[in-house]
CSV table of C-alpha atoms in Angstrom, one decimal:
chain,number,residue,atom,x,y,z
A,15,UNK,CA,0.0,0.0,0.0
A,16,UNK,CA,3.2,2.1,1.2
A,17,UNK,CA,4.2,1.7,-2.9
A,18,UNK,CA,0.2,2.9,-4.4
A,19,UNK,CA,0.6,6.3,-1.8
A,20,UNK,CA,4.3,7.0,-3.3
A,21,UNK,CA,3.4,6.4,-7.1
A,22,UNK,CA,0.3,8.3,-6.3
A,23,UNK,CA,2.8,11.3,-4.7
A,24,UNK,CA,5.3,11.3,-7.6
A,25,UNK,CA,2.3,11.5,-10.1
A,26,UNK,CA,0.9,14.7,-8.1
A,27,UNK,CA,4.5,16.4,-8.0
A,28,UNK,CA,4.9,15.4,-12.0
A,29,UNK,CA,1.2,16.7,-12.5
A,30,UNK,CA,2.6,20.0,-11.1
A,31,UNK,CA,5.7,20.1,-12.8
A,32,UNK,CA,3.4,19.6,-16.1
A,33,UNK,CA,1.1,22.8,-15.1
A,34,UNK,CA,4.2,24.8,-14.1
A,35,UNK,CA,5.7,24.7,-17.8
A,36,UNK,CA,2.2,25.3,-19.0
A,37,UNK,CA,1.4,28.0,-17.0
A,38,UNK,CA,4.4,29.6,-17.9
A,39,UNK,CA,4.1,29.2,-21.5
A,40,UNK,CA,0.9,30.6,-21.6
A,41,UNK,CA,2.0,33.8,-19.9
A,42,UNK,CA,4.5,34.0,-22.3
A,43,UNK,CA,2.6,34.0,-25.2
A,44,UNK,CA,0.0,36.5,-24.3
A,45,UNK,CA,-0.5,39.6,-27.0
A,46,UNK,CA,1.0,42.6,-26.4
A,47,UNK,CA,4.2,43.9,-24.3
A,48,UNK,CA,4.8,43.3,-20.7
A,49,UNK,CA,6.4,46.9,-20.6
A,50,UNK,CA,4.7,48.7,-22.7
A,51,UNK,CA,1.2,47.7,-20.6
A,52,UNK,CA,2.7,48.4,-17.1
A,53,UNK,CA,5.1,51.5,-17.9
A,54,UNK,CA,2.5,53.0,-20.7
A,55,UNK,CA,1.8,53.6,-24.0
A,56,UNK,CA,4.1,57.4,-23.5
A,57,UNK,CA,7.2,55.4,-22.0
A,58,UNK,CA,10.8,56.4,-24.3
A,59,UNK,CA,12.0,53.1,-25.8
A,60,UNK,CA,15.3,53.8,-23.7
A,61,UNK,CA,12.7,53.1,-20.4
A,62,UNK,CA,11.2,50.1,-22.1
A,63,UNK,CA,14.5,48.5,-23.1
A,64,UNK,CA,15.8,48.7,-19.1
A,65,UNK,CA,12.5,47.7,-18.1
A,66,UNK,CA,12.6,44.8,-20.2
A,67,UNK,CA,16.4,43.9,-19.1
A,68,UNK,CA,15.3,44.7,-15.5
A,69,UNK,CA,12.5,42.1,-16.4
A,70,UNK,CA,15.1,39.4,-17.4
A,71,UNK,CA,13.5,39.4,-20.7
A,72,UNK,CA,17.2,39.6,-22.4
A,73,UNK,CA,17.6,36.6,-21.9
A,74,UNK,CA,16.1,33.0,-23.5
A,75,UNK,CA,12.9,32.0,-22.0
A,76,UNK,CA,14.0,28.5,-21.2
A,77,UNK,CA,16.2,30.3,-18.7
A,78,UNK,CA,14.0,32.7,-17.5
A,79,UNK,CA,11.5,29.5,-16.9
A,80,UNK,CA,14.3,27.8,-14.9
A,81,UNK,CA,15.0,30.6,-12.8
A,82,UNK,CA,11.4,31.2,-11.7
A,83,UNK,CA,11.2,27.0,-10.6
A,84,UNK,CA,14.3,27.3,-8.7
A,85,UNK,CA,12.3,30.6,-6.7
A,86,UNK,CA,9.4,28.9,-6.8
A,87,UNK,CA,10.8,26.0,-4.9
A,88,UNK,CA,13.3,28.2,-2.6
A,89,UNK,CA,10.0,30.0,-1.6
A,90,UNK,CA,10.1,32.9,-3.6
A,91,UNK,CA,7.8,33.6,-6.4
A,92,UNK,CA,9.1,37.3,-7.4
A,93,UNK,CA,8.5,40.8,-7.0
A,94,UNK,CA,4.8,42.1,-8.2
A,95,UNK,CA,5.2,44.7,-11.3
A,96,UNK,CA,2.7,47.1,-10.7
A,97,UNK,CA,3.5,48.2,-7.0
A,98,UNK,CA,6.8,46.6,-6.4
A,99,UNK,CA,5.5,44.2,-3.3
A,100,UNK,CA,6.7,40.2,-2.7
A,101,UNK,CA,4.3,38.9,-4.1
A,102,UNK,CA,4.8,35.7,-1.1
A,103,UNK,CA,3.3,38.9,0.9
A,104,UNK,CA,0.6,38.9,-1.1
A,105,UNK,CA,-0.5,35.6,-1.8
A,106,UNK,CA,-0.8,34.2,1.3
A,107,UNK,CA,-3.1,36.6,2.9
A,108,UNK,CA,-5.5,36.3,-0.2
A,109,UNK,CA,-5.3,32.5,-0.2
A,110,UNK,CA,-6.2,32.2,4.0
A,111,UNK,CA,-9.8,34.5,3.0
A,112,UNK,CA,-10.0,32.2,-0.3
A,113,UNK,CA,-9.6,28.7,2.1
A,114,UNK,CA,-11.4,30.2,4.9
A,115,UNK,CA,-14.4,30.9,2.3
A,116,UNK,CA,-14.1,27.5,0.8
A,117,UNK,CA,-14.1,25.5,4.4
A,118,UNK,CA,-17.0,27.8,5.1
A,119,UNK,CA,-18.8,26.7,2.4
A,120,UNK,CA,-17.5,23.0,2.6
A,121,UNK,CA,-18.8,22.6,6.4
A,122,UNK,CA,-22.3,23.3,4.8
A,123,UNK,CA,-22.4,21.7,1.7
A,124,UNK,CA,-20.8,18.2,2.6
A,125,UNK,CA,-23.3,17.3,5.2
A,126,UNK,CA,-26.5,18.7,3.2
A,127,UNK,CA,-25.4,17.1,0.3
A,128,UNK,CA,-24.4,13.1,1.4
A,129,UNK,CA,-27.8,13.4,3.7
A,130,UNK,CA,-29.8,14.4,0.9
A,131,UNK,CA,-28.1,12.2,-0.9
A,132,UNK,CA,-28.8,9.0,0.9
A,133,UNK,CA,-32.5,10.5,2.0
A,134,UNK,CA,-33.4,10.7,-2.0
A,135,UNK,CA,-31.3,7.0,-2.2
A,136,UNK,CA,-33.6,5.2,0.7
A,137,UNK,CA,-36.9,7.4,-0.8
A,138,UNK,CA,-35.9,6.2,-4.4
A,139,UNK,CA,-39.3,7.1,-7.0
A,140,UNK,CA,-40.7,8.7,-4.1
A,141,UNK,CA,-41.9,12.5,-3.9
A,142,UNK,CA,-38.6,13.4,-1.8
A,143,UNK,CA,-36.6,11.6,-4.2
A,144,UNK,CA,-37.9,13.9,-7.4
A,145,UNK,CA,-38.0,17.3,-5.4
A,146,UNK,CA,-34.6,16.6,-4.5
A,147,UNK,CA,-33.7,15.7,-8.4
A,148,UNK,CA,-35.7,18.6,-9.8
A,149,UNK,CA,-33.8,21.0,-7.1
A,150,UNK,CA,-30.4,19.5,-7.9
A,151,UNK,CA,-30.4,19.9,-11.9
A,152,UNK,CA,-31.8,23.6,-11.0
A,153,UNK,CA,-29.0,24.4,-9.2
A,154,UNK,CA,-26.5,22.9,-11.8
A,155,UNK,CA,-28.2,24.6,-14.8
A,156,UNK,CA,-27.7,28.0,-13.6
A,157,UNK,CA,-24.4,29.9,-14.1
A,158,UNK,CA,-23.0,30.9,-10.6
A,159,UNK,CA,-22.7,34.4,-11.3
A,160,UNK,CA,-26.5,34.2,-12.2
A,161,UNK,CA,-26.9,32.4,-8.6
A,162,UNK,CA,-25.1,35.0,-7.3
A,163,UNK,CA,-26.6,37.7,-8.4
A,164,UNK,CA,-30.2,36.4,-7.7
A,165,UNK,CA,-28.8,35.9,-4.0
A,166,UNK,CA,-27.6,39.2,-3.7
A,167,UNK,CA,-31.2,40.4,-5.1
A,168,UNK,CA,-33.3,38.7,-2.9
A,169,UNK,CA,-31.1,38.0,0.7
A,170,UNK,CA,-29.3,42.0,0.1
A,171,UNK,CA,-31.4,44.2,-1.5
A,172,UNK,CA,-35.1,43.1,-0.4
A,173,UNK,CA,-34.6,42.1,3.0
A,174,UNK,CA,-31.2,43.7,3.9
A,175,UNK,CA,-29.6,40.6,5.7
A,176,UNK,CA,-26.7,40.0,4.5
A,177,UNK,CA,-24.3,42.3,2.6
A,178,UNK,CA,-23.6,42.8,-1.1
A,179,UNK,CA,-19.9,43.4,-0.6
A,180,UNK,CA,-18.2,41.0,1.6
A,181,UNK,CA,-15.4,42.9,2.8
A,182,UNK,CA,-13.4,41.1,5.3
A,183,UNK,CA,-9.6,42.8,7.0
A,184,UNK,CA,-7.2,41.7,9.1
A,185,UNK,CA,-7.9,41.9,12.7
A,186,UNK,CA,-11.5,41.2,11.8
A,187,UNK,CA,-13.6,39.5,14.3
A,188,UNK,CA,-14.6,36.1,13.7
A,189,UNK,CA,-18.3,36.3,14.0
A,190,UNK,CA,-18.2,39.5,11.7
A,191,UNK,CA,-15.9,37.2,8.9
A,192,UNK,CA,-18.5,34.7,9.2
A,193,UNK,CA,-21.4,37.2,8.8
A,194,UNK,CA,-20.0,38.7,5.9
A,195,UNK,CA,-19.2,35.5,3.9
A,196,UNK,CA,-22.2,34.1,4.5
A,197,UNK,CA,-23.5,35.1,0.6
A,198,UNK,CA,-21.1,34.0,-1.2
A,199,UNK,CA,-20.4,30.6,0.9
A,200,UNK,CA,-23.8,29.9,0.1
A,201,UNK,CA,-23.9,30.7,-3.7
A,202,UNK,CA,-20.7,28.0,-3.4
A,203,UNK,CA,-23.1,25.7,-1.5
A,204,UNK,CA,-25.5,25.5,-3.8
A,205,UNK,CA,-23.1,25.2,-7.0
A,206,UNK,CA,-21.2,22.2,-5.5
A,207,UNK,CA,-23.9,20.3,-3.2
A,208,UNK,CA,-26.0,19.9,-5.9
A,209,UNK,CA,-23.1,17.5,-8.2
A,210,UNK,CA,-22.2,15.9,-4.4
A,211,UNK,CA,-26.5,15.2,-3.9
A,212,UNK,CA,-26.4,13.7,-7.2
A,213,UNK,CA,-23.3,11.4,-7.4
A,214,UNK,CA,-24.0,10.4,-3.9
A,215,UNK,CA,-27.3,9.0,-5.1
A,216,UNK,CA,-26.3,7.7,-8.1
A,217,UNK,CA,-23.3,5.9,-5.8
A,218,UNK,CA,-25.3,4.2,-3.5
A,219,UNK,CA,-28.5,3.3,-6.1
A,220,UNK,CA,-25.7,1.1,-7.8
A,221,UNK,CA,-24.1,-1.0,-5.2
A,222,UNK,CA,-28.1,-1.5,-4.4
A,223,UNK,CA,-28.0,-4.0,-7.1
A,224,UNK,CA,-25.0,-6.1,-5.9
A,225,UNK,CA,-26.1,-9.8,-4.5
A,226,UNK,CA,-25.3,-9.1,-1.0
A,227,UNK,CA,-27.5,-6.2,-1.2
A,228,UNK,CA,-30.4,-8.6,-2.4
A,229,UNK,CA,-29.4,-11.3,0.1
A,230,UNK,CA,-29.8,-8.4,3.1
A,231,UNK,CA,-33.0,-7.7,1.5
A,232,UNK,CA,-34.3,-11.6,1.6
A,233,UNK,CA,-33.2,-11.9,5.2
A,234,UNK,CA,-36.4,-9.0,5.8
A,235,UNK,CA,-33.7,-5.6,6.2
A,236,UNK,CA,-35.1,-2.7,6.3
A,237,UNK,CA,-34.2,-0.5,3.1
A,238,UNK,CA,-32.9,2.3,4.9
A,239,UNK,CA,-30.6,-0.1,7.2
A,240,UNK,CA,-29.3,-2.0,4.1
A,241,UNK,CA,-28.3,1.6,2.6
A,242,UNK,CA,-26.8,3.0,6.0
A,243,UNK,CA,-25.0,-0.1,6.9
A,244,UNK,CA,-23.9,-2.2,3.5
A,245,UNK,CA,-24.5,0.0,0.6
A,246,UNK,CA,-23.1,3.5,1.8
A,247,UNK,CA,-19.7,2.2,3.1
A,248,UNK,CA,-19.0,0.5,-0.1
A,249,UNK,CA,-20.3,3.8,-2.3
A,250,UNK,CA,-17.4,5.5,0.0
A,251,UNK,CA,-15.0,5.7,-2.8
A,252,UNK,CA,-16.8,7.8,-5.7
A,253,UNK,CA,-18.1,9.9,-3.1
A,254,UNK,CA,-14.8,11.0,-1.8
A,255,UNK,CA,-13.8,11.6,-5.0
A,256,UNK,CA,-16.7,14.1,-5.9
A,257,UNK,CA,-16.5,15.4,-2.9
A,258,UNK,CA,-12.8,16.0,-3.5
A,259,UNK,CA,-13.2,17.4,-6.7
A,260,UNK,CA,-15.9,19.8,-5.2
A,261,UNK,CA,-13.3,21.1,-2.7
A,262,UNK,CA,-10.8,21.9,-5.1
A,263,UNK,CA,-13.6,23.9,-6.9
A,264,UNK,CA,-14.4,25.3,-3.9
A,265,UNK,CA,-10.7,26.9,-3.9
A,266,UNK,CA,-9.8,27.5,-7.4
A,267,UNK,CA,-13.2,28.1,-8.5
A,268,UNK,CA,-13.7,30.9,-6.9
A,269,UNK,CA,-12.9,33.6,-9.3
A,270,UNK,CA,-16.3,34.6,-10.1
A,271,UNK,CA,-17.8,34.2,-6.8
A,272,UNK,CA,-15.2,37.0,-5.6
A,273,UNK,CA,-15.4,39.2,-8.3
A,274,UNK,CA,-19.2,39.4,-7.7
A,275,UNK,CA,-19.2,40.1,-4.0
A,276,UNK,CA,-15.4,42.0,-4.3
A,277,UNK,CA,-14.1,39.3,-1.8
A,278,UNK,CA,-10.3,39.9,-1.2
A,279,UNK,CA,-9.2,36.4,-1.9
A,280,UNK,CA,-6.6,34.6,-4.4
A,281,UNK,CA,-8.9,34.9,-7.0
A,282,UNK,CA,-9.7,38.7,-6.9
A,283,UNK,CA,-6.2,38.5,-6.6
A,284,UNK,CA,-5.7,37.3,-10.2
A,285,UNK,CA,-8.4,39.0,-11.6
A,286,UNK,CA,-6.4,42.6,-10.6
A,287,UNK,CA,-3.1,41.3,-11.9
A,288,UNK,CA,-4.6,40.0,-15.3
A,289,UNK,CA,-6.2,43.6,-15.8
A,290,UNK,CA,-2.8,45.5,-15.2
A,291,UNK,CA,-1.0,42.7,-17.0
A,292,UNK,CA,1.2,41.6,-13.7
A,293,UNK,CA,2.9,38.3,-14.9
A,294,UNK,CA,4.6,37.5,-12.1
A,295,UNK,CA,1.5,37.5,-9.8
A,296,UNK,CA,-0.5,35.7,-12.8
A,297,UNK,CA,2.3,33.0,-12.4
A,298,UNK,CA,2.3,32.7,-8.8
A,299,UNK,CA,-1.5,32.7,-8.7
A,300,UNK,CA,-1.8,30.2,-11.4
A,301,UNK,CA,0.8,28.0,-9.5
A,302,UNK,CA,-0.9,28.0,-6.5
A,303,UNK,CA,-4.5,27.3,-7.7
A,304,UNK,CA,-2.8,24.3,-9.7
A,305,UNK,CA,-1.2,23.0,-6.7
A,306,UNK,CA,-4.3,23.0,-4.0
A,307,UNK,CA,-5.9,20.9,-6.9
A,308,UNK,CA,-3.5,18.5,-7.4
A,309,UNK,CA,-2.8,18.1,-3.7
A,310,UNK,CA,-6.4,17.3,-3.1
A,311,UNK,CA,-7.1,14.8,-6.1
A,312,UNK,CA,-3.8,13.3,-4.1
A,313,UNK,CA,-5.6,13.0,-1.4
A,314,UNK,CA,-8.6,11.8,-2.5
A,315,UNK,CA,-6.7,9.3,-4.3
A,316,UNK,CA,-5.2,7.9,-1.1
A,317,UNK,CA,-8.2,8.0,0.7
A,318,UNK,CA,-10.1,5.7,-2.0
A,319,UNK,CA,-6.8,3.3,-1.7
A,320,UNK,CA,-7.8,3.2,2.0
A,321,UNK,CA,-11.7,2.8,2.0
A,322,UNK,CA,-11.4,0.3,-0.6
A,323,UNK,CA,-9.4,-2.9,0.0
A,324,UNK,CA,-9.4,-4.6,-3.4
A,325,UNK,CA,-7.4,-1.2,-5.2
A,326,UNK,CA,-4.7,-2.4,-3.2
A,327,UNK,CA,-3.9,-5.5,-4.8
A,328,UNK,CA,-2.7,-5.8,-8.6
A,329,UNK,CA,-5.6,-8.4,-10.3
């Protein structure tokens, strides 16, 4: 098992590699001139040119790739353009208000969604089971800036309970970060629950038609009991890997959610520095998006090698 975890590792750390050279790239070939966007269209080509050398674009791009990845892994991820700043300084402030706004919505849509789940599996056909199917595809169908915008409609503007703008500081008390993240934790609630409601469902509905589901059946179980107690355990492993997936949405899917309610997190973050053409912060936040991803599909990797006793032997 000690072997499945390691392979599983180096394919996380070679995934990243992988997204490092393509986020790179990609930066690299966007339109324009890094200079000419940051110092203006009126800068002398004399201030471009020491710009540019100050930039380390004199040099080959291989290079200036190799020099970032050997920063990147020393800790250091560069100096923002636009106002000079570390941008290590900057990051990590904006990614604690992007995870404290994922686990935030995470503690409420994990719960909601396996219940429901199971409730809609033990009340399969039922009235339940359709109201929770009809709310579910709803929910998926609608754009999340659409969701967020209804939100802010009908929870901000007509009955003034929460606010429009989620502002959140340093120093801010807790109860006051929770109050004002409640909108947009719930427009992330209702975007991921609704894909965790459904493949929990779907999960437990098909171990239901195993034999020793049928044989718990013939001894006179209960269907609720057979689902609780033989079906869900062995539905564990495509559950924790939606529910996986979910989270990493939760943390790098958040760039529309914050620039709807102007929340100060990673993703604002990115937004900012792909409007003033900041490469350096577009790298950084690229990077660090990639790797809470691939660090959770890691996880959830190990965890199914864990729940599930058969991935662990070769057939």
């Amino acid at each position: 098992m000690a072997k499945l975890i390691l392979n599983r590792f180096f394919l996380g750390v070679l995934t990243l590699f992988a997204v490092s050279v393509l986020i790179f790239v990609c930066t690299e070939i966007l339109p324009g001139d890094v200079a000419s966007a940051v110092l203006g269209q009126g800068a002398t080509p004399e201030a471009l040119a020491v710009f540019r050398k100050e930039l380390g674009y004199d040099i080959p791009s291989y290079m200036r790739y190799w020099n970032w990845l050997v920063g990147v892994l020393h800790g250091d991820l560069g100096i923002a353009l636009t106002n000079k700043r570390v941008i290590v300084d900057e990051v990590l402030p904006r990614l604690g208000n992007t995870m404290f706004l994922a686990g935030y919505a995470a503690l409420i849509a994990i719960p909601v969604a396996v219940g429901l789940g199971v409730f809609s599996a033990i009340n399969e056909g039922k009235i339940s089971d359709k109201l929770a199917n009809i709310l579910s595809l709803i929910a998926i169908s609608f754009p999340e800036f659409f969701i967020a915008y209804l939100l802010i409609i009908f929870l901000s503007v007509n009955v003034d309970w929460f606010p429009s703008l989620s502002t959140v500081f340093k120093g801010m008390p807790f109860s006051e970060r929770v109050y004002q993240t409640t909108l947009p934790a719930i427009t992330l609630t209702l975007l991921v629950a609704a894909h965790m409601l459904r493949m929990t469902r779907s999960s437990v509905l098909s171990v239901m038609s195993t034999p020793y589901i049928e044989m718990a059946f013939l001894k006179g179980a209960k269907r609720g009991r057979v689902i609780t107690r033989h079906a869900l355990p062995n539905a564990a492993a495509p559950i924790i890997t939606v529910i996986a997936l979910n989270l990493a949405y939760l943390v790098v899917g958040v760039v529309v959610i914050e620039a709807v309610f102007v929340y100060p997190g990673l993703g604002q973050l990115m937004v900012d520095a792909v409007s003033k053409r900041d490469v350096p912060v577009i790298q950084a936040c690229g990077l660090v998006f990639a790797m809470v991803f691939v660090l959770l599909n890691t996880v959830a990797d190990i965890l199914v090698i864990l729940v599930n006793p058969r991935l662990r032997h070769k057939r």
